[in-house]
mmCIF file of C-alpha atoms in Angstrom:
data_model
loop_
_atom_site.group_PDB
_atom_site.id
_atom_site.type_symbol
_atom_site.label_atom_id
_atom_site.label_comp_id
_atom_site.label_asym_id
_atom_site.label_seq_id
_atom_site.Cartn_x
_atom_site.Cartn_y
_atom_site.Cartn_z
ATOM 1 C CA UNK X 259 -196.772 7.874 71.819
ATOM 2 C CA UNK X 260 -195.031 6.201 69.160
ATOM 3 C CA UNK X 261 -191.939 3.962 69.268
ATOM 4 C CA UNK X 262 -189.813 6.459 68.087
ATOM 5 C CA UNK X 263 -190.956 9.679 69.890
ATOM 6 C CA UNK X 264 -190.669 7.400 72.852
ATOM 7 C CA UNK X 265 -187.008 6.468 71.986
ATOM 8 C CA UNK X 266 -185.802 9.947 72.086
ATOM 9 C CA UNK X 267 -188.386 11.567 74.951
ATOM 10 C CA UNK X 268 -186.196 13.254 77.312
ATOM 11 C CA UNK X 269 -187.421 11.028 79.755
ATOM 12 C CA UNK X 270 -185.942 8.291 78.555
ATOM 13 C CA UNK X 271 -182.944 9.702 77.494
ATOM 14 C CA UNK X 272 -182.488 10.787 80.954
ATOM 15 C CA UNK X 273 -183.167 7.443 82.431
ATOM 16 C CA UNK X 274 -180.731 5.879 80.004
ATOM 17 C CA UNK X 275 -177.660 8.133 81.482
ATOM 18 C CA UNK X 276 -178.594 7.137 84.711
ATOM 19 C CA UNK X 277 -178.951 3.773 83.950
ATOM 20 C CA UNK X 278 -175.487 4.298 82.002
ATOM 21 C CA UNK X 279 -173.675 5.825 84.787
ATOM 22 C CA UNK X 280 -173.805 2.630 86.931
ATOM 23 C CA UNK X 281 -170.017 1.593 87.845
ATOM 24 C CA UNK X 282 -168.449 4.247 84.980
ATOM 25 C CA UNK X 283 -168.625 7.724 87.366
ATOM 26 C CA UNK X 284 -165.141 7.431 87.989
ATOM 27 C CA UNK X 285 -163.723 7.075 84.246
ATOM 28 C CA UNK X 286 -162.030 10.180 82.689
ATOM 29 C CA UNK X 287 -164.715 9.972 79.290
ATOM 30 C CA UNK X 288 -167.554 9.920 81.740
ATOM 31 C CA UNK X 289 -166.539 12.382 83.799
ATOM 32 C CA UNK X 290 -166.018 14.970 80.064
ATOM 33 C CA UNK X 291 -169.369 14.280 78.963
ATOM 34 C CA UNK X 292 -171.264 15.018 82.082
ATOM 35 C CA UNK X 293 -169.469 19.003 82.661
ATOM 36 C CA UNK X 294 -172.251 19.443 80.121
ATOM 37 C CA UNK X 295 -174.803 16.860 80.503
ATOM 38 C CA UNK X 296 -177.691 18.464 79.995
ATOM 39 C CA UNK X 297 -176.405 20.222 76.598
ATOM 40 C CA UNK X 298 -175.022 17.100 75.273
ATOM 41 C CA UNK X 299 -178.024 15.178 75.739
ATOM 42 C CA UNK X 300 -180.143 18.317 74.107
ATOM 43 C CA UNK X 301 -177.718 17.901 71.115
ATOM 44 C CA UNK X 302 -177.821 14.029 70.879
ATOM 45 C CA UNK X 303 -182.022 14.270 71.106
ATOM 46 C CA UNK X 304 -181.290 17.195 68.116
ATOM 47 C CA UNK X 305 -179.906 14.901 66.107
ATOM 48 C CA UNK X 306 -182.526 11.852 66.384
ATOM 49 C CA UNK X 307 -185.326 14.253 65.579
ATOM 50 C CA UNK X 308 -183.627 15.560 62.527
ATOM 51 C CA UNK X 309 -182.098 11.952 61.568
ATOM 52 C CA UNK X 310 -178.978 13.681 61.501
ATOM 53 C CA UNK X 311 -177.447 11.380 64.017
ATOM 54 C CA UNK X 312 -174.336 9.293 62.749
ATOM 55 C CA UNK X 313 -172.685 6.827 65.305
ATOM 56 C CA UNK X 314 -169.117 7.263 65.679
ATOM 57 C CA UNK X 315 -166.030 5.112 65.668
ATOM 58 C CA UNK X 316 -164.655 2.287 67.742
ATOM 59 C CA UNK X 317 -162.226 1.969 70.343
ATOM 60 C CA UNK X 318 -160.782 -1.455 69.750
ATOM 61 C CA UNK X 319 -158.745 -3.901 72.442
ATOM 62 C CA UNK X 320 -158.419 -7.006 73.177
ATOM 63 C CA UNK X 321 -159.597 -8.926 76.930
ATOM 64 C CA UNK X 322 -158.795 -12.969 77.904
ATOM 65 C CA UNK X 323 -162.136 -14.369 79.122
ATOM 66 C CA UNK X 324 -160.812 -16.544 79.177
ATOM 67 C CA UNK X 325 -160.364 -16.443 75.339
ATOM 68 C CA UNK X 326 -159.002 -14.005 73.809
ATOM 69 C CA UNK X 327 -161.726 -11.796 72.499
ATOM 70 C CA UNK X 328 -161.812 -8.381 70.895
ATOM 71 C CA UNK X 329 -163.652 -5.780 72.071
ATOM 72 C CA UNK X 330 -165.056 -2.602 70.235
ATOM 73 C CA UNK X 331 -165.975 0.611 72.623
ATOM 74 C CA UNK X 332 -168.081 3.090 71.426
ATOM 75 C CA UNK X 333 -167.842 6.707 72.387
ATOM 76 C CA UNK X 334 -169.907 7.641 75.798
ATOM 77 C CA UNK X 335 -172.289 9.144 73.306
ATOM 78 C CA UNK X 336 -173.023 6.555 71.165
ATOM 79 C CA UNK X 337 -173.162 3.903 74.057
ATOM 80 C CA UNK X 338 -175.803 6.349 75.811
ATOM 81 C CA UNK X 339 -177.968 6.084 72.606
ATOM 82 C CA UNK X 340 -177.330 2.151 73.010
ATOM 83 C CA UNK X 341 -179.216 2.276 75.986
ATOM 84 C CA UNK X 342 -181.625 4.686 75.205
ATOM 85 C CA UNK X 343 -182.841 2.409 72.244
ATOM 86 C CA UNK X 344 -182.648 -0.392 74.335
ATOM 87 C CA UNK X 345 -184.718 0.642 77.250
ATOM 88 C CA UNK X 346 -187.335 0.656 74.888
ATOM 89 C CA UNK X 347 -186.472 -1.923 72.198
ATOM 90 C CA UNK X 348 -186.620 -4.571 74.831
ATOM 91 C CA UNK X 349 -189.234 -5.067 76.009
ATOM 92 C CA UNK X 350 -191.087 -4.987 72.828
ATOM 93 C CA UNK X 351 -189.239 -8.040 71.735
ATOM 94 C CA UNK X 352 -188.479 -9.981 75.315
ATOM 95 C CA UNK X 353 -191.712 -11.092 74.793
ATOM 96 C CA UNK X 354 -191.246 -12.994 71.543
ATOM 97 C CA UNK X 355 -188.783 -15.240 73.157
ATOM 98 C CA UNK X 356 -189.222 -18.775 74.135
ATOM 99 C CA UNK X 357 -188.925 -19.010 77.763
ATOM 100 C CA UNK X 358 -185.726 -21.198 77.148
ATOM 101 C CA UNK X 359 -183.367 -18.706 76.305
ATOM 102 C CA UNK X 360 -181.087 -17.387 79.219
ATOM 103 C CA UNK X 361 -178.407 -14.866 77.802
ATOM 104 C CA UNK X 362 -178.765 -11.294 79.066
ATOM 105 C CA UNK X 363 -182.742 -11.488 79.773
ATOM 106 C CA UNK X 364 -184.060 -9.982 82.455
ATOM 107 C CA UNK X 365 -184.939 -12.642 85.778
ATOM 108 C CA UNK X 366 -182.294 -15.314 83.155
ATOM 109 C CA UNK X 367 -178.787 -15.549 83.484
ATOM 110 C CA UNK X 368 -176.707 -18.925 83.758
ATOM 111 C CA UNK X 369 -177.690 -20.049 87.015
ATOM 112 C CA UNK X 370 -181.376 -20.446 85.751
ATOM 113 C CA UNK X 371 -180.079 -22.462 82.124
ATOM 114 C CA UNK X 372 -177.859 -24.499 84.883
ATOM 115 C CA UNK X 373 -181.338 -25.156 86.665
ATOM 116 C CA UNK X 374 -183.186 -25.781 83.729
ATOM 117 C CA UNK X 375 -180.653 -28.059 82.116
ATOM 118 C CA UNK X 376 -180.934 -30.037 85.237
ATOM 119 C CA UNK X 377 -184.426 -30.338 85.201
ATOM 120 C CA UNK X 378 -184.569 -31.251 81.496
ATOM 121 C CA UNK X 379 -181.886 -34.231 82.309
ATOM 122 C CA UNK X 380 -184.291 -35.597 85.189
ATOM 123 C CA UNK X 381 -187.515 -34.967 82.918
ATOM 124 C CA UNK X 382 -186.153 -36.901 80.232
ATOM 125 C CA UNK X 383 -183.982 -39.410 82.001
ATOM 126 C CA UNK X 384 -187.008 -40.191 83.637
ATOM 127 C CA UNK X 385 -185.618 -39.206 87.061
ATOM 128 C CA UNK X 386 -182.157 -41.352 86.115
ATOM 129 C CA UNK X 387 -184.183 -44.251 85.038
ATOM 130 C CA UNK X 388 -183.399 -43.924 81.186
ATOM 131 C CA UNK X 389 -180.715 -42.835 79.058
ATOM 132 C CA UNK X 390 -180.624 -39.042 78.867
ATOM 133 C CA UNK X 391 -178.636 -38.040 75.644
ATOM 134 C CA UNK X 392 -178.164 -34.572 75.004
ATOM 135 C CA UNK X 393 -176.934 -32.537 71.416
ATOM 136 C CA UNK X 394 -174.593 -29.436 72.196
ATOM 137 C CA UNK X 395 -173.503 -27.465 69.776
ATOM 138 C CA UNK X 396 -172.542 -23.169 69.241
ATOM 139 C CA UNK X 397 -172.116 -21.092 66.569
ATOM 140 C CA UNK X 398 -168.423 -20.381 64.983
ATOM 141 C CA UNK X 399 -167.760 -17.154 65.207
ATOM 142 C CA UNK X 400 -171.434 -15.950 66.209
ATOM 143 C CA UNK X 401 -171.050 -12.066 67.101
ATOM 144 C CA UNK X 402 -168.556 -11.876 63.614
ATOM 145 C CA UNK X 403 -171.102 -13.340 61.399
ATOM 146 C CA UNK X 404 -174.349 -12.119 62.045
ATOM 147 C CA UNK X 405 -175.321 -10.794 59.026
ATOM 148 C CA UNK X 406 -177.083 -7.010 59.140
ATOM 149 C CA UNK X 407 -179.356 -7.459 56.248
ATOM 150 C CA UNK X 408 -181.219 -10.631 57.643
ATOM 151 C CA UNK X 409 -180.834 -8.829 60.820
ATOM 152 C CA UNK X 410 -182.405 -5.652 59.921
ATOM 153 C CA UNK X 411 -185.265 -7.850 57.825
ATOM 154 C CA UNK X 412 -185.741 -9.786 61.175
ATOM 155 C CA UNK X 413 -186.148 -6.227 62.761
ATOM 156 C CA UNK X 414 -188.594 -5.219 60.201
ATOM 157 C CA UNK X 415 -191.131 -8.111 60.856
ATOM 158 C CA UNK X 416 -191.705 -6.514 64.314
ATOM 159 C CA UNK X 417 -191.072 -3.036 63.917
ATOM 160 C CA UNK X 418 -193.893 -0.950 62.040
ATOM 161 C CA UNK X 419 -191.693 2.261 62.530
ATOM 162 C CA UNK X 420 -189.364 3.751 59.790
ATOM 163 C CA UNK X 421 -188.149 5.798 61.656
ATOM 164 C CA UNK X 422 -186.988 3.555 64.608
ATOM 165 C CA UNK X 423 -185.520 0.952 61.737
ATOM 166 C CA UNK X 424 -183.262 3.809 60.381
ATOM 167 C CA UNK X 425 -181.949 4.443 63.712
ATOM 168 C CA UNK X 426 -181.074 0.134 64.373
ATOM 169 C CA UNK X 427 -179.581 0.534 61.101
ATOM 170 C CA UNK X 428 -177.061 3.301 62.418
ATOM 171 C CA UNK X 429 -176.594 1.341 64.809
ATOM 172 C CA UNK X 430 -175.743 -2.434 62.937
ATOM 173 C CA UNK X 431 -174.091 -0.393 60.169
ATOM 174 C CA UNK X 432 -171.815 1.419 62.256
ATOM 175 C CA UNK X 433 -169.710 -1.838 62.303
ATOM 176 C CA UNK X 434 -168.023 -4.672 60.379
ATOM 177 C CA UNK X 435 -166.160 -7.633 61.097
ATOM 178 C CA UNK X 436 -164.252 -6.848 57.608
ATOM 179 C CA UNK X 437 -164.649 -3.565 55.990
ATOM 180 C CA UNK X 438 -167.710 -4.215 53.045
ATOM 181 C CA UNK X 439 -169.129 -7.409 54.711
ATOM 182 C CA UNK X 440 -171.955 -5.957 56.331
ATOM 183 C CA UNK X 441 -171.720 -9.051 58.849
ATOM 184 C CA UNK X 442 -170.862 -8.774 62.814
ATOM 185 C CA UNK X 443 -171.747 -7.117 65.781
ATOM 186 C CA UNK X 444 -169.223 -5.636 68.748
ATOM 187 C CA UNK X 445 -169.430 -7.052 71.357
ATOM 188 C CA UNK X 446 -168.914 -3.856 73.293
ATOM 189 C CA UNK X 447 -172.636 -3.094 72.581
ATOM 190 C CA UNK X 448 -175.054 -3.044 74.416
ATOM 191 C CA UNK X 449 -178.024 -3.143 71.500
ATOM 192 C CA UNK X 450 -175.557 -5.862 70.110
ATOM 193 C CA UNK X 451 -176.432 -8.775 73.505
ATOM 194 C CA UNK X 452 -180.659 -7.570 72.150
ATOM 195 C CA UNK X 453 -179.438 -7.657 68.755
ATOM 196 C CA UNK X 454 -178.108 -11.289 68.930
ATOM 197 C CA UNK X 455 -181.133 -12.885 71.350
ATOM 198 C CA UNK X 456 -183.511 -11.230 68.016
ATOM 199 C CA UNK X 457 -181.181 -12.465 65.419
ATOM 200 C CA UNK X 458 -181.035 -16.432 67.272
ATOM 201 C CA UNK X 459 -184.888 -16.312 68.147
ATOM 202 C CA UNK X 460 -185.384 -17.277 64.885
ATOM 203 C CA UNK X 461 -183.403 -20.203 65.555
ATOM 204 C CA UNK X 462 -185.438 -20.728 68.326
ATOM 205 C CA UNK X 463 -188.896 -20.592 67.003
ATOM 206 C CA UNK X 464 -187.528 -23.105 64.311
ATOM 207 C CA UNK X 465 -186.343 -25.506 66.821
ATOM 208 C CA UNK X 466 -189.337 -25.224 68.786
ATOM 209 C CA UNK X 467 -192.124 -25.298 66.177
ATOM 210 C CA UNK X 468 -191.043 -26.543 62.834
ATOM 211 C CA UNK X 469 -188.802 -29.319 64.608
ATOM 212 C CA UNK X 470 -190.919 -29.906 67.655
ATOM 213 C CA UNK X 471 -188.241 -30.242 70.142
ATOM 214 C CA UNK X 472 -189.669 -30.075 73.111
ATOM 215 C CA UNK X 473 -186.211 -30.095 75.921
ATOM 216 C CA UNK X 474 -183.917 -27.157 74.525
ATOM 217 C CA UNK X 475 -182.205 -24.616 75.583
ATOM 218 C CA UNK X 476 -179.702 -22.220 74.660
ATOM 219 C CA UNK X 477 -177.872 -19.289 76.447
ATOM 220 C CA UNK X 478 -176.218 -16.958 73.521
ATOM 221 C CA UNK X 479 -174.535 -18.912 70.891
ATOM 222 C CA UNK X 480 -174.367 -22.345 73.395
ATOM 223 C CA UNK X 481 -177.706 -24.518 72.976
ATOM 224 C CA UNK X 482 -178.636 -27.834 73.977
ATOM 225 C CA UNK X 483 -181.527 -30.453 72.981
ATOM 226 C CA UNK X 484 -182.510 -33.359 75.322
ATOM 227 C CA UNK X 485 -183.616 -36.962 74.266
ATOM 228 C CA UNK X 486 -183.567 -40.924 75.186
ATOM 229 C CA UNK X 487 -183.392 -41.638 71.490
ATOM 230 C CA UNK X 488 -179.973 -40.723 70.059
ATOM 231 C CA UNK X 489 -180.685 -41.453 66.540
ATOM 232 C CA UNK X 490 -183.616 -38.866 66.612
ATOM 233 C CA UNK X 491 -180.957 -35.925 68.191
ATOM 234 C CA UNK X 492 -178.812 -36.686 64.675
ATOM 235 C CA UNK X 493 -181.157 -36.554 62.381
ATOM 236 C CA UNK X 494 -181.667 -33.073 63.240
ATOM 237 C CA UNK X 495 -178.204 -32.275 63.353
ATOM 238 C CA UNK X 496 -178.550 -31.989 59.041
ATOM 239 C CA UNK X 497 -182.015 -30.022 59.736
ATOM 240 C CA UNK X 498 -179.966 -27.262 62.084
ATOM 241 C CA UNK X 499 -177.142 -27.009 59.745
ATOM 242 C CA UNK X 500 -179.350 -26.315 56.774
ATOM 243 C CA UNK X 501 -181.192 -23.600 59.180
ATOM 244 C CA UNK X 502 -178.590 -22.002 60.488
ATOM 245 C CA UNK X 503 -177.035 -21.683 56.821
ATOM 246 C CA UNK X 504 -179.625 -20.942 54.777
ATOM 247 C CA UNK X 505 -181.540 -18.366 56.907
ATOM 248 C CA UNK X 506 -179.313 -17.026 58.966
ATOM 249 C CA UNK X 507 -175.720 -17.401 57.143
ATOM 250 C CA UNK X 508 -174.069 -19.540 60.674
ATOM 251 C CA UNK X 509 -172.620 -22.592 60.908
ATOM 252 C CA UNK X 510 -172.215 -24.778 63.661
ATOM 253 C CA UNK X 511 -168.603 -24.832 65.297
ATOM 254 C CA UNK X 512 -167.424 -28.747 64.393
ATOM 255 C CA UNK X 513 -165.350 -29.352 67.016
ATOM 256 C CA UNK X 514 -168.060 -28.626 69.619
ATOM 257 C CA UNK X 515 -170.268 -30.754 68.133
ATOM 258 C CA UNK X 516 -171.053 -33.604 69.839
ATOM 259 C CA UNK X 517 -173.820 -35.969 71.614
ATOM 260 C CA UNK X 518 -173.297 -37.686 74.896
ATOM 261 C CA UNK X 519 -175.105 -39.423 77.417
ATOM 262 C CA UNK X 520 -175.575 -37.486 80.374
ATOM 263 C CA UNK X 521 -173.590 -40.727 82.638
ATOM 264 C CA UNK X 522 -170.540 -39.756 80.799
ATOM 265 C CA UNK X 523 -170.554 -35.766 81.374
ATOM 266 C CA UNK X 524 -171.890 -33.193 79.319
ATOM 267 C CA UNK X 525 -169.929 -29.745 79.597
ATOM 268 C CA UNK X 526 -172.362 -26.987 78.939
ATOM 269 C CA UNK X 527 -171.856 -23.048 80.567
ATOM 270 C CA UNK X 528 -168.577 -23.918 82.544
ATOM 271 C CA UNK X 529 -169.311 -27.033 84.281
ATOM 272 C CA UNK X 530 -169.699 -30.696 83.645
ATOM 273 C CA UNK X 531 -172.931 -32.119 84.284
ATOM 274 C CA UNK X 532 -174.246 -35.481 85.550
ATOM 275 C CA UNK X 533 -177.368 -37.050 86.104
ATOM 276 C CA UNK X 534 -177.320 -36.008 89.803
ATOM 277 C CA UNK X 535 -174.893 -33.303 90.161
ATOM 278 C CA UNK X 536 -172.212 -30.941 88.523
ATOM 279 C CA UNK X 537 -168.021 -30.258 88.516
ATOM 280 C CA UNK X 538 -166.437 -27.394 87.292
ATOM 281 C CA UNK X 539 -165.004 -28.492 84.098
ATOM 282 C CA UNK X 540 -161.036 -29.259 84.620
ATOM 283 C CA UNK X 541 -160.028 -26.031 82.530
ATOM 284 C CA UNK X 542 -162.101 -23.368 84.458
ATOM 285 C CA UNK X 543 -160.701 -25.220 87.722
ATOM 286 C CA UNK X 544 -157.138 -24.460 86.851
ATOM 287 C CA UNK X 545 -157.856 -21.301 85.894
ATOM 288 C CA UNK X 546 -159.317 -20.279 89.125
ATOM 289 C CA UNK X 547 -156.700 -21.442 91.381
ATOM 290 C CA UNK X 548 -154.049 -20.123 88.875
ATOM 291 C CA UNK X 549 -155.537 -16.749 89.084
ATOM 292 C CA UNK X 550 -156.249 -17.229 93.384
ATOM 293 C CA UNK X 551 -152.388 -18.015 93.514
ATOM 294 C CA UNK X 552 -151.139 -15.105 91.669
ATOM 295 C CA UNK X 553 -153.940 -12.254 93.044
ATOM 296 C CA UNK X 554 -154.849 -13.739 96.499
ATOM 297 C CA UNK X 555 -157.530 -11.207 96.566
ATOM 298 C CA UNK X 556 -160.776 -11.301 98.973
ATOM 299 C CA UNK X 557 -162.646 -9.896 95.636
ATOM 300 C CA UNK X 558 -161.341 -12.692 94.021
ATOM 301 C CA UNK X 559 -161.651 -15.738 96.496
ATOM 302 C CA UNK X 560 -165.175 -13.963 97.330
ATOM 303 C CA UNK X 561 -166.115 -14.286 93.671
ATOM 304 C CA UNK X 562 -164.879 -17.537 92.984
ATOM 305 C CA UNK X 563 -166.460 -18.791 96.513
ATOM 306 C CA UNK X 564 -170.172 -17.211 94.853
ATOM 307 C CA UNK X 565 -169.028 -19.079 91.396
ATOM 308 C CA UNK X 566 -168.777 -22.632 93.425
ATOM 309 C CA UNK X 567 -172.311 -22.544 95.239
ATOM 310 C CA UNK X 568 -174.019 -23.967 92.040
ATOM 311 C CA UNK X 569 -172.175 -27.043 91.794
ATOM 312 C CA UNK X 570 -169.804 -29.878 93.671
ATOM 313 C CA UNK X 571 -166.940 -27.946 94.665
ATOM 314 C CA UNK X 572 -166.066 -29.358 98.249
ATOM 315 C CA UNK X 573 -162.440 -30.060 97.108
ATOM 316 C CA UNK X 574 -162.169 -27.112 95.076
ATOM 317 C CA UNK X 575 -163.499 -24.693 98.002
ATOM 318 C CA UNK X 576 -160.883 -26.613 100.954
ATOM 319 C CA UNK X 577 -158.098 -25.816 98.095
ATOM 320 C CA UNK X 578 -159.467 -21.972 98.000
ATOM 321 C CA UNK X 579 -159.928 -21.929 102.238
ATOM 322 C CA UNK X 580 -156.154 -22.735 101.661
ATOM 323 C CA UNK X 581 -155.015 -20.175 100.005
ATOM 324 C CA UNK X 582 -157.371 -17.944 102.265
ATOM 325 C CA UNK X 583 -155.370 -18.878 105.686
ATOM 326 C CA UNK X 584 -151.903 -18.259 104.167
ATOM 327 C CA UNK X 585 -153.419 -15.099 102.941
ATOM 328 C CA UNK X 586 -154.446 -14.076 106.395
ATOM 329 C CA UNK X 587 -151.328 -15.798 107.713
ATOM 330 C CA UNK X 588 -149.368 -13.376 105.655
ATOM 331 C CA UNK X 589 -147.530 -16.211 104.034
ATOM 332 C CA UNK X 590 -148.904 -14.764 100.677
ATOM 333 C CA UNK X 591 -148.742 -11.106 99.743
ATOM 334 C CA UNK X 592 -152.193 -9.449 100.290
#
């Protein structure tokens, strides 16, 4: 079977509402397209044989986490085809990616780049017996500037399928950071988290064999390179610029720049790491506890609790345990 037919087999169009329905049952749109599932699917499937599909608009709002970002929200039919294309689109390309890149990848997430980044400090600190400098840097504005020719181009190199290029190019087309740039993703899609690891694995590959860095890691638009020779980690800083710009129209984010030595901190995912341990960096600290003081929760304390595991947090979890026994005390509302 080819890509394509595979894409829009009933099987896995099936498999994708399933998949889709995880955690949404309960919301009103949801709840409309499923009184007639089984026709609407029929119709979407219709429409990708024919090539008469056209993805709709955007819902757009705006969440704090904890920056203000602004979310897009397809329609539930549109967001079903985002998982149908990426059920199969994934794996095809998962494969291509270095093994140190962490953002939504299957058996990744940021507690493995938090383990990795620790091994990388021991490996080349020589288990705390040299000087362990590390580059961090992320992209300004990454999601708004990705731009959907180099992206589709990109898409092309591994994709021998018209017919499955036409459909990513609904897909990338169907939004713009400003109307006639054909640059950005939403970040309310789910093809857009595949679209991005694609777009930055080029990046990747760069780093890893035109540059030869051999301790790097990045987790979306956040990545990292490890050495004991500081003057080596900025001579490539001109070398990733030039990259970044010329191939894939990015630029690094100045003011989070910078190269330290791990003795003195380096902040990287949420916490501030050491040669021997980690601290939640002083921001996301007084976030938590301002968010535990005005929603006491268990949900909350429970996920905050999980959050703390990876790191040292003894203060931080006695201040939570706190809050906890005036919660059960009922000296705080519940």
């Amino acid at each position: 079977m080819n890509i394509f037919k595979q894409i829009i087999s009933t099987e896995n169009i099936v498999s994708a509402w399933q998949e889709f329905l995880c955690g949404k049952r309960n919301k009103y749109d949801v709840q409309l397209f499923s009184l007639n599932l089984m026709s609407n699917i029929f119709r979407l499937q219709r429409e990708l044989e024919e090539k008469r599909y056209i993805h709709g608009l955007y819902h757009a709002f705006r969440i704090s986490d904890p920056k203000p970002r602004d979310i897009h929200k397809a329609s539930v039919r549109d967001r079903l085809l985002h998982h149908v294309l990426y059920r199969v689109l994934y794996p095809l390309f998962d494969t291509t990616f270095i093994a140190d890149s962490f953002s939504c990848r299957n058996n990744k997430g940021t507690h493995k780049a938090l383990q990795r980044f620790q091994r990388f400090v021991w490996r080349v600190g020589k288990n705390n017996t040299k000087q362990c400098w590390v580059l961090k840097c992320d992209i300004r504005k990454f999601f708004a500037s990705i731009d959907h020719e180099t992206l589709v181009s990109i898409l092309e190199k591994r994709i021998n399928d018209a017919d499955v290029i036409w459909l990513c190019k609904e897909v990338i087309k169907s939004f713009e950071t400003e109307v006639g740039s054909r640059r950005g993703l939403p970040l309310g899609n789910l093809t857009s988290q595949l679209f991005a690891n694609v777009y930055m694995n080029e990046f990747d590959q760069y780093i890893k064999h035109t540059l030869k860095v051999k301790h790097y890691i990045r987790y979306a638009d956040d990545f990292a390179i490890f050495s004991n020779n500081k003057d080596e980690l900025e001579k490539l800083i001109p070398k990733i610029r030039s990259f970044l710009s010329e191939t894939l129209h990015l630029s690094i984010h100045d003011d989070k720049l910078f190269i330290e030595t791990i003795c003195s901190g380096v902040d990287f995912l949420g916490w501030v790491h050491f040669s021997n341990h980690r601290v939640v960096r002083t921001r996301t600290k007084r976030r938590m506890m301002k968010r535990i003081e005005g929603h006491p929760t268990q949900e909350t304390i429970n996920s905050y609790l999980g959050l703390l595991k990876h790191g040292n947090t003894e203060k931080l979890k006695k201040q939570i345990d706190y809050f906890t026994f005036l919660k059960e005390k009922d000296i705080l509302p519940k």
